[in-house]
CSV table of C-alpha atoms in Angstrom, one decimal:
chain,number,residue,atom,x,y,z
A,1,UNK,CA,52.9,30.4,-27.0
A,2,UNK,CA,56.4,31.8,-27.1
A,3,UNK,CA,58.8,31.2,-30.0
A,4,UNK,CA,60.7,28.7,-27.8
A,5,UNK,CA,57.6,26.9,-26.9
A,6,UNK,CA,56.7,26.5,-30.6
A,7,UNK,CA,60.0,24.6,-31.1
A,8,UNK,CA,59.1,22.3,-28.2
A,9,UNK,CA,55.6,21.3,-29.2
A,10,UNK,CA,54.3,20.4,-32.7
A,11,UNK,CA,50.7,19.4,-33.6
A,12,UNK,CA,50.2,16.6,-36.1
A,13,UNK,CA,48.7,18.9,-38.7
A,14,UNK,CA,52.0,20.9,-38.8
A,15,UNK,CA,54.1,17.8,-39.6
A,16,UNK,CA,55.1,15.5,-42.5
A,17,UNK,CA,57.5,12.7,-43.2
A,18,UNK,CA,60.3,15.2,-43.8
A,19,UNK,CA,60.2,16.2,-40.1
A,20,UNK,CA,61.7,13.0,-38.8
A,21,UNK,CA,64.8,14.9,-37.4
A,22,UNK,CA,62.6,17.0,-35.1
A,23,UNK,CA,59.8,14.7,-34.2
A,24,UNK,CA,61.1,11.2,-34.8
A,25,UNK,CA,59.8,8.4,-37.0
A,26,UNK,CA,56.5,8.0,-35.3
A,27,UNK,CA,55.7,11.7,-35.0
A,28,UNK,CA,56.6,12.3,-38.7
A,29,UNK,CA,54.5,9.4,-39.9
A,30,UNK,CA,51.4,10.5,-37.9
A,31,UNK,CA,51.7,14.0,-39.4
A,32,UNK,CA,52.1,12.5,-42.9
A,33,UNK,CA,49.0,10.3,-42.3
A,34,UNK,CA,47.0,13.5,-41.5
A,35,UNK,CA,48.3,15.1,-44.7
A,36,UNK,CA,47.2,11.9,-46.6
A,37,UNK,CA,43.6,12.4,-45.3
A,38,UNK,CA,43.7,9.5,-42.9
A,39,UNK,CA,41.7,9.4,-39.7
A,40,UNK,CA,44.2,9.7,-36.9
A,41,UNK,CA,43.5,10.3,-33.2
A,42,UNK,CA,44.4,13.9,-32.4
A,43,UNK,CA,47.6,14.7,-30.7
A,44,UNK,CA,50.9,16.5,-30.6
A,45,UNK,CA,54.6,15.8,-30.5
A,46,UNK,CA,57.1,16.9,-27.9
A,47,UNK,CA,60.0,17.5,-30.2
A,48,UNK,CA,63.7,16.5,-30.1
A,49,UNK,CA,64.4,20.2,-29.2
A,50,UNK,CA,62.5,19.5,-26.0
A,51,UNK,CA,64.6,16.4,-25.4
A,52,UNK,CA,67.8,18.3,-26.0
A,53,UNK,CA,66.6,21.1,-23.7
A,54,UNK,CA,66.0,18.5,-20.9
A,55,UNK,CA,69.3,16.7,-21.6
A,56,UNK,CA,71.2,20.0,-21.4
A,57,UNK,CA,69.6,20.8,-18.1
A,58,UNK,CA,70.1,17.3,-16.8
A,59,UNK,CA,73.6,16.8,-18.2
A,60,UNK,CA,75.3,20.1,-19.0
A,61,UNK,CA,78.7,18.4,-19.3
A,62,UNK,CA,77.4,15.9,-21.9
A,63,UNK,CA,78.7,13.0,-19.9
A,64,UNK,CA,75.8,10.7,-20.9
A,65,UNK,CA,76.5,10.6,-24.6
A,66,UNK,CA,80.2,10.3,-24.0
A,67,UNK,CA,79.6,7.4,-21.6
A,68,UNK,CA,77.4,5.6,-24.1
A,69,UNK,CA,80.0,5.9,-26.8
A,70,UNK,CA,82.6,4.3,-24.5
A,71,UNK,CA,80.4,1.3,-23.8
A,72,UNK,CA,81.1,-0.2,-27.2
A,73,UNK,CA,83.5,-2.9,-26.0
A,74,UNK,CA,82.1,-3.3,-22.5
A,75,UNK,CA,80.4,-6.5,-21.3
A,76,UNK,CA,76.6,-7.0,-21.1
A,77,UNK,CA,76.6,-6.5,-17.4
A,78,UNK,CA,78.7,-3.3,-17.6
A,79,UNK,CA,76.3,-1.8,-20.2
A,80,UNK,CA,73.3,-2.9,-18.1
A,81,UNK,CA,74.6,-1.2,-15.0
A,82,UNK,CA,75.6,2.0,-16.8
A,83,UNK,CA,72.3,2.4,-18.6
A,84,UNK,CA,70.3,1.6,-15.5
A,85,UNK,CA,72.0,4.5,-13.7
A,86,UNK,CA,71.4,6.9,-16.5
A,87,UNK,CA,67.7,6.1,-16.6
A,88,UNK,CA,67.3,6.5,-12.9
A,89,UNK,CA,69.0,9.8,-12.9
A,90,UNK,CA,66.9,11.0,-15.8
A,91,UNK,CA,63.6,10.1,-14.1
A,92,UNK,CA,64.7,11.9,-10.9
A,93,UNK,CA,65.7,15.1,-12.8
A,94,UNK,CA,63.2,18.0,-13.0
A,95,UNK,CA,62.1,19.6,-16.2
A,96,UNK,CA,63.1,23.1,-17.1
A,97,UNK,CA,60.2,25.4,-16.3
A,98,UNK,CA,59.3,26.5,-19.8
A,99,UNK,CA,59.3,22.9,-21.0
A,100,UNK,CA,57.1,21.8,-18.2
A,101,UNK,CA,54.7,24.6,-19.0
A,102,UNK,CA,54.7,23.9,-22.7
A,103,UNK,CA,53.7,20.2,-22.2
A,104,UNK,CA,51.1,21.1,-19.6
A,105,UNK,CA,49.4,23.7,-21.9
A,106,UNK,CA,49.5,21.3,-25.0
A,107,UNK,CA,47.9,18.5,-23.0
A,108,UNK,CA,45.2,20.9,-21.6
A,109,UNK,CA,44.4,22.0,-25.1
A,110,UNK,CA,44.1,18.4,-26.3
A,111,UNK,CA,42.0,17.4,-23.3
A,112,UNK,CA,38.2,17.7,-22.7
A,113,UNK,CA,36.7,20.4,-20.5
A,114,UNK,CA,37.7,18.8,-17.2
A,115,UNK,CA,41.3,18.9,-18.2
A,116,UNK,CA,41.8,15.1,-18.0
A,117,UNK,CA,41.8,13.1,-21.2
A,118,UNK,CA,43.2,9.5,-21.6
A,119,UNK,CA,46.2,9.6,-24.0
A,120,UNK,CA,48.9,7.3,-25.2
A,121,UNK,CA,52.4,8.6,-24.6
A,122,UNK,CA,54.6,7.0,-27.3
A,123,UNK,CA,58.4,7.2,-27.9
A,124,UNK,CA,59.4,8.5,-31.3
A,125,UNK,CA,63.1,8.2,-31.7
A,126,UNK,CA,64.8,9.9,-34.7
A,127,UNK,CA,66.4,6.5,-35.6
A,128,UNK,CA,63.2,4.5,-35.8
A,129,UNK,CA,60.8,3.5,-38.5
A,130,UNK,CA,63.1,4.0,-41.5
A,131,UNK,CA,63.8,1.7,-44.4
A,132,UNK,CA,67.2,0.7,-43.2
A,133,UNK,CA,66.6,-0.3,-39.6
A,134,UNK,CA,63.7,-0.8,-37.3
A,135,UNK,CA,64.0,0.5,-33.8
A,136,UNK,CA,60.3,0.2,-33.0
A,137,UNK,CA,59.8,-1.8,-29.8
A,138,UNK,CA,63.1,-0.8,-28.3
A,139,UNK,CA,61.6,2.3,-26.6
A,140,UNK,CA,58.6,2.6,-24.4
A,141,UNK,CA,54.9,3.4,-24.9
A,142,UNK,CA,52.4,4.1,-22.1
A,143,UNK,CA,48.7,3.7,-22.5
A,144,UNK,CA,45.6,5.4,-20.9
A,145,UNK,CA,47.5,8.1,-19.2
A,146,UNK,CA,45.4,10.8,-17.5
A,147,UNK,CA,46.3,14.3,-16.3
A,148,UNK,CA,49.2,16.6,-17.1
A,149,UNK,CA,51.4,15.4,-14.2
A,150,UNK,CA,51.1,11.8,-15.3
A,151,UNK,CA,51.8,12.8,-18.9
A,152,UNK,CA,54.9,14.7,-17.9
A,153,UNK,CA,56.1,11.7,-15.8
A,154,UNK,CA,55.6,9.3,-18.7
A,155,UNK,CA,57.3,11.6,-21.2
A,156,UNK,CA,60.4,11.3,-19.0
A,157,UNK,CA,60.0,7.6,-19.0
A,158,UNK,CA,59.9,7.6,-22.8
A,159,UNK,CA,63.1,9.7,-22.9
A,160,UNK,CA,64.8,7.4,-20.4
A,161,UNK,CA,63.9,4.4,-22.5
A,162,UNK,CA,66.3,5.7,-25.2
A,163,UNK,CA,68.9,4.5,-22.7
A,164,UNK,CA,67.5,1.0,-22.1
A,165,UNK,CA,69.9,-1.9,-22.4
A,166,UNK,CA,68.3,-3.1,-25.6
A,167,UNK,CA,68.3,0.3,-27.3
A,168,UNK,CA,71.8,1.2,-26.4
A,169,UNK,CA,73.1,-2.3,-27.4
A,170,UNK,CA,71.4,-2.0,-30.8
A,171,UNK,CA,72.9,1.4,-31.5
A,172,UNK,CA,76.3,0.3,-30.5
A,173,UNK,CA,76.1,-2.7,-32.8
A,174,UNK,CA,75.0,-0.5,-35.7
A,175,UNK,CA,77.8,2.0,-34.9
A,176,UNK,CA,75.4,5.0,-34.7
A,177,UNK,CA,76.7,8.4,-33.8
A,178,UNK,CA,75.3,9.0,-30.3
A,179,UNK,CA,75.1,12.8,-31.0
A,180,UNK,CA,72.7,12.0,-33.9
A,181,UNK,CA,70.3,10.0,-31.7
A,182,UNK,CA,67.4,11.9,-30.0
A,183,UNK,CA,63.9,11.2,-28.8
A,184,UNK,CA,60.6,12.9,-29.5
A,185,UNK,CA,57.4,11.9,-27.7
A,186,UNK,CA,54.0,11.5,-29.2
A,187,UNK,CA,51.0,12.4,-27.0
A,188,UNK,CA,47.8,11.2,-28.7
A,189,UNK,CA,44.2,10.6,-27.8
A,190,UNK,CA,43.5,7.0,-26.8
A,191,UNK,CA,41.1,4.9,-28.9
A,192,UNK,CA,38.8,2.8,-26.9
A,193,UNK,CA,39.2,0.0,-29.4
A,194,UNK,CA,36.7,-2.7,-30.0
A,195,UNK,CA,39.3,-4.4,-32.3
A,196,UNK,CA,42.8,-3.5,-33.1
A,197,UNK,CA,45.5,-4.9,-35.4
A,198,UNK,CA,48.1,-4.5,-38.1
A,199,UNK,CA,48.2,-4.8,-41.8
A,200,UNK,CA,51.0,-5.3,-44.2
A,201,UNK,CA,50.9,-4.3,-47.9
A,202,UNK,CA,53.4,-7.1,-48.6
A,203,UNK,CA,53.3,-10.5,-47.0
A,204,UNK,CA,55.7,-10.5,-44.0
A,205,UNK,CA,56.1,-14.3,-44.5
A,206,UNK,CA,56.7,-14.7,-48.2
A,207,UNK,CA,57.2,-11.1,-49.5
A,208,UNK,CA,54.2,-11.4,-51.9
A,209,UNK,CA,53.3,-7.9,-53.1
A,210,UNK,CA,49.9,-8.9,-54.5
A,211,UNK,CA,48.2,-9.2,-51.1
A,212,UNK,CA,47.4,-7.3,-48.0
A,213,UNK,CA,47.9,-9.4,-44.8
A,214,UNK,CA,45.8,-8.3,-41.8
A,215,UNK,CA,45.9,-9.4,-38.2
A,216,UNK,CA,43.3,-8.5,-35.7
A,217,UNK,CA,42.1,-9.2,-32.1
A,218,UNK,CA,39.6,-7.8,-29.6
A,219,UNK,CA,40.4,-4.7,-27.6
A,220,UNK,CA,43.5,-2.6,-27.6
A,221,UNK,CA,46.5,-3.9,-29.6
A,222,UNK,CA,48.8,-4.3,-26.6
A,223,UNK,CA,47.5,-7.9,-26.0
A,224,UNK,CA,48.8,-8.9,-29.4
A,225,UNK,CA,52.1,-7.0,-28.9
A,226,UNK,CA,52.8,-8.7,-25.6
A,227,UNK,CA,52.1,-12.1,-27.2
A,228,UNK,CA,49.2,-12.9,-24.9
A,229,UNK,CA,46.8,-13.3,-27.8
A,230,UNK,CA,47.4,-14.9,-31.2
A,231,UNK,CA,45.4,-12.7,-33.6
A,232,UNK,CA,43.0,-13.6,-36.3
A,233,UNK,CA,44.8,-13.5,-39.7
A,234,UNK,CA,43.4,-12.7,-43.1
A,235,UNK,CA,45.0,-12.5,-46.6
A,236,UNK,CA,43.2,-10.2,-49.1
A,237,UNK,CA,44.0,-10.0,-52.8
A,238,UNK,CA,44.9,-6.3,-53.5
A,239,UNK,CA,43.3,-6.2,-56.9
A,240,UNK,CA,40.1,-8.2,-56.6
A,241,UNK,CA,39.5,-7.7,-52.8
A,242,UNK,CA,38.9,-11.5,-52.5
A,243,UNK,CA,39.7,-12.8,-49.0
A,244,UNK,CA,41.8,-15.7,-50.0
A,245,UNK,CA,42.7,-16.9,-46.5
A,246,UNK,CA,41.2,-16.5,-43.1
A,247,UNK,CA,42.5,-18.1,-39.8
A,248,UNK,CA,40.4,-17.4,-36.8
A,249,UNK,CA,42.3,-17.9,-33.5
A,250,UNK,CA,40.9,-18.5,-30.1
A,251,UNK,CA,41.2,-15.2,-28.4
A,252,UNK,CA,41.0,-15.8,-24.6
A,253,UNK,CA,41.8,-12.3,-23.3
A,254,UNK,CA,41.7,-8.7,-24.3
A,255,UNK,CA,43.1,-5.3,-23.0
A,256,UNK,CA,40.4,-2.7,-22.4
A,257,UNK,CA,40.3,0.6,-20.4
A,258,UNK,CA,38.9,0.6,-16.9
A,259,UNK,CA,37.4,4.1,-16.7
A,260,UNK,CA,36.9,4.1,-13.0
A,261,UNK,CA,40.6,3.2,-12.2
A,262,UNK,CA,41.9,5.2,-15.2
A,263,UNK,CA,44.1,2.4,-16.5
A,264,UNK,CA,44.3,-0.5,-18.9
A,265,UNK,CA,43.1,-3.9,-17.7
A,266,UNK,CA,43.2,-7.5,-19.0
A,267,UNK,CA,39.8,-9.2,-19.1
A,268,UNK,CA,38.6,-12.6,-20.4
A,269,UNK,CA,36.9,-12.6,-23.8
A,270,UNK,CA,33.3,-13.8,-23.6
A,271,UNK,CA,33.1,-17.4,-24.6
A,272,UNK,CA,30.8,-16.7,-27.6
A,273,UNK,CA,33.3,-14.2,-29.0
A,274,UNK,CA,36.5,-16.3,-28.6
A,275,UNK,CA,36.3,-18.1,-31.9
A,276,UNK,CA,34.4,-15.6,-34.1
A,277,UNK,CA,36.2,-13.1,-36.3
A,278,UNK,CA,37.2,-9.9,-34.5
A,279,UNK,CA,36.7,-7.9,-37.8
A,280,UNK,CA,33.9,-8.2,-40.3
A,281,UNK,CA,34.4,-8.8,-44.1
A,282,UNK,CA,33.1,-5.2,-44.7
A,283,UNK,CA,35.8,-3.9,-42.3
A,284,UNK,CA,38.4,-6.0,-44.0
A,285,UNK,CA,37.6,-4.4,-47.4
A,286,UNK,CA,37.7,-0.9,-45.9
A,287,UNK,CA,41.1,-1.7,-44.3
A,288,UNK,CA,42.4,-3.1,-47.5
A,289,UNK,CA,41.4,0.0,-49.5
A,290,UNK,CA,43.1,2.1,-46.9
A,291,UNK,CA,46.3,0.0,-47.1
A,292,UNK,CA,46.4,0.3,-50.9
A,293,UNK,CA,45.8,4.1,-50.6
A,294,UNK,CA,48.7,4.5,-48.2
A,295,UNK,CA,51.1,2.3,-50.2
A,296,UNK,CA,50.3,4.6,-53.2
A,297,UNK,CA,50.8,7.7,-51.1
A,298,UNK,CA,54.2,6.6,-49.7
A,299,UNK,CA,55.4,4.8,-52.8
A,300,UNK,CA,56.5,1.7,-51.1
A,301,UNK,CA,55.2,-1.2,-49.0
A,302,UNK,CA,53.9,-0.3,-45.6
A,303,UNK,CA,53.3,-1.8,-42.1
A,304,UNK,CA,50.2,-0.1,-40.6
A,305,UNK,CA,48.7,-0.2,-37.1
A,306,UNK,CA,45.0,0.5,-36.9
A,307,UNK,CA,42.1,0.3,-34.4
A,308,UNK,CA,38.3,0.2,-34.7
A,309,UNK,CA,36.5,2.4,-32.2
A,310,UNK,CA,34.1,0.8,-29.8
A,311,UNK,CA,32.0,4.0,-29.8
A,312,UNK,CA,31.2,4.5,-33.5
A,313,UNK,CA,32.9,1.7,-35.4
A,314,UNK,CA,35.2,4.1,-37.1
A,315,UNK,CA,38.6,3.0,-38.3
A,316,UNK,CA,41.5,5.0,-36.9
A,317,UNK,CA,45.2,4.7,-38.0
A,318,UNK,CA,47.8,4.7,-35.3
A,319,UNK,CA,51.0,4.3,-37.2
A,320,UNK,CA,52.4,3.7,-40.7
A,321,UNK,CA,56.0,2.7,-41.3
A,322,UNK,CA,58.0,1.3,-44.2
A,323,UNK,CA,58.1,-2.5,-44.4
A,324,UNK,CA,61.6,-3.5,-43.5
A,325,UNK,CA,61.9,-7.3,-43.7
A,326,UNK,CA,61.6,-7.7,-47.5
A,327,UNK,CA,62.7,-4.3,-48.7
A,328,UNK,CA,66.3,-5.2,-48.9
A,329,UNK,CA,65.7,-8.5,-50.7
A,330,UNK,CA,66.3,-9.1,-54.3
A,331,UNK,CA,63.5,-7.2,-56.1
A,332,UNK,CA,63.9,-9.2,-59.2
A,333,UNK,CA,62.9,-12.4,-57.5
A,334,UNK,CA,59.5,-13.7,-58.5
A,335,UNK,CA,56.9,-13.3,-55.7
A,336,UNK,CA,55.9,-16.3,-53.7
A,337,UNK,CA,52.2,-17.1,-53.4
A,338,UNK,CA,51.0,-16.4,-49.8
A,339,UNK,CA,50.7,-19.7,-47.9
A,340,UNK,CA,49.8,-20.6,-44.3
A,341,UNK,CA,53.0,-20.7,-42.3
A,342,UNK,CA,53.4,-21.8,-38.6
A,343,UNK,CA,56.3,-19.4,-38.2
A,344,UNK,CA,54.1,-16.4,-39.2
A,345,UNK,CA,53.5,-15.3,-35.6
A,346,UNK,CA,57.1,-15.5,-34.7
A,347,UNK,CA,58.2,-13.6,-37.8
A,348,UNK,CA,55.6,-10.9,-37.1
A,349,UNK,CA,56.8,-10.4,-33.5
A,350,UNK,CA,60.4,-10.2,-34.7
A,351,UNK,CA,59.4,-7.6,-37.3
A,352,UNK,CA,58.6,-5.3,-34.4
A,353,UNK,CA,55.4,-4.2,-32.7
A,354,UNK,CA,56.3,-1.2,-30.7
């Protein structure tokens, strides 16, 4: 691999949390998880240097960033029209030859012998997953992508999602310098998940730091992200490991891979599984220990995505980001005891689930 190619592609093992400027929040976090000894699906990051290379080739006069800056006082419809045009032009633009080759080679190295391996292609913006603002969910993720051509096409879709109406509006509202905003893209082995979910080392409802709150549902986590499934919910005492609350939801559908079609599909959950826990008590304890370990590693409360493999029952970590809802609140305030709250699902969705 040439020196230039090494700037375009970085493997998780090369990365840590300090690499956010070059691989975005998600990429840096995955590298840090590997450093922390966590089990993470293998993958690499197409760096911000690759994004800049593409942007320079696509827009040598730097009109895009200038245009975004001048949208600040424009109407919703004007911003929508301008950003839609930018995205369409980006998707139609070719990749520079060296960038195309670098992505192709990295995917082939990651893949199995036949050269086709299902991966997740995940946006990783430099402005996401920090303690001051949460951009997760504003850019796109694509699941169960097979083959180098499909990977490259979805990388471009991730880049273009940086110019979605929602993302641009958010940046304009926060007054971010457009020259400081860039996009890396994570390409990572897909987990054929029996169960997937999230866990918080601080209650997202009450701010209680003495508990780990876990949510889980059958299949890949996209069914929960989309709001099609209300997950099972558990509250576990950090010190004693006691499961102090459990709420088992009726889970009617799940997202699973269709190996023949090479895509994700939604299927009905078997009737005898709809009202049983999607995660065992033993798995809850393992997840809680992992959450505590990661909170100690990072030094602050975390919001963690995880999946349990259908093949071997192993727990894999997909993302770890700082908790943002309560971090800015008064730290001297006495913690509130975790209690069932009908607004919990709404709060969780608003927290972000990208």
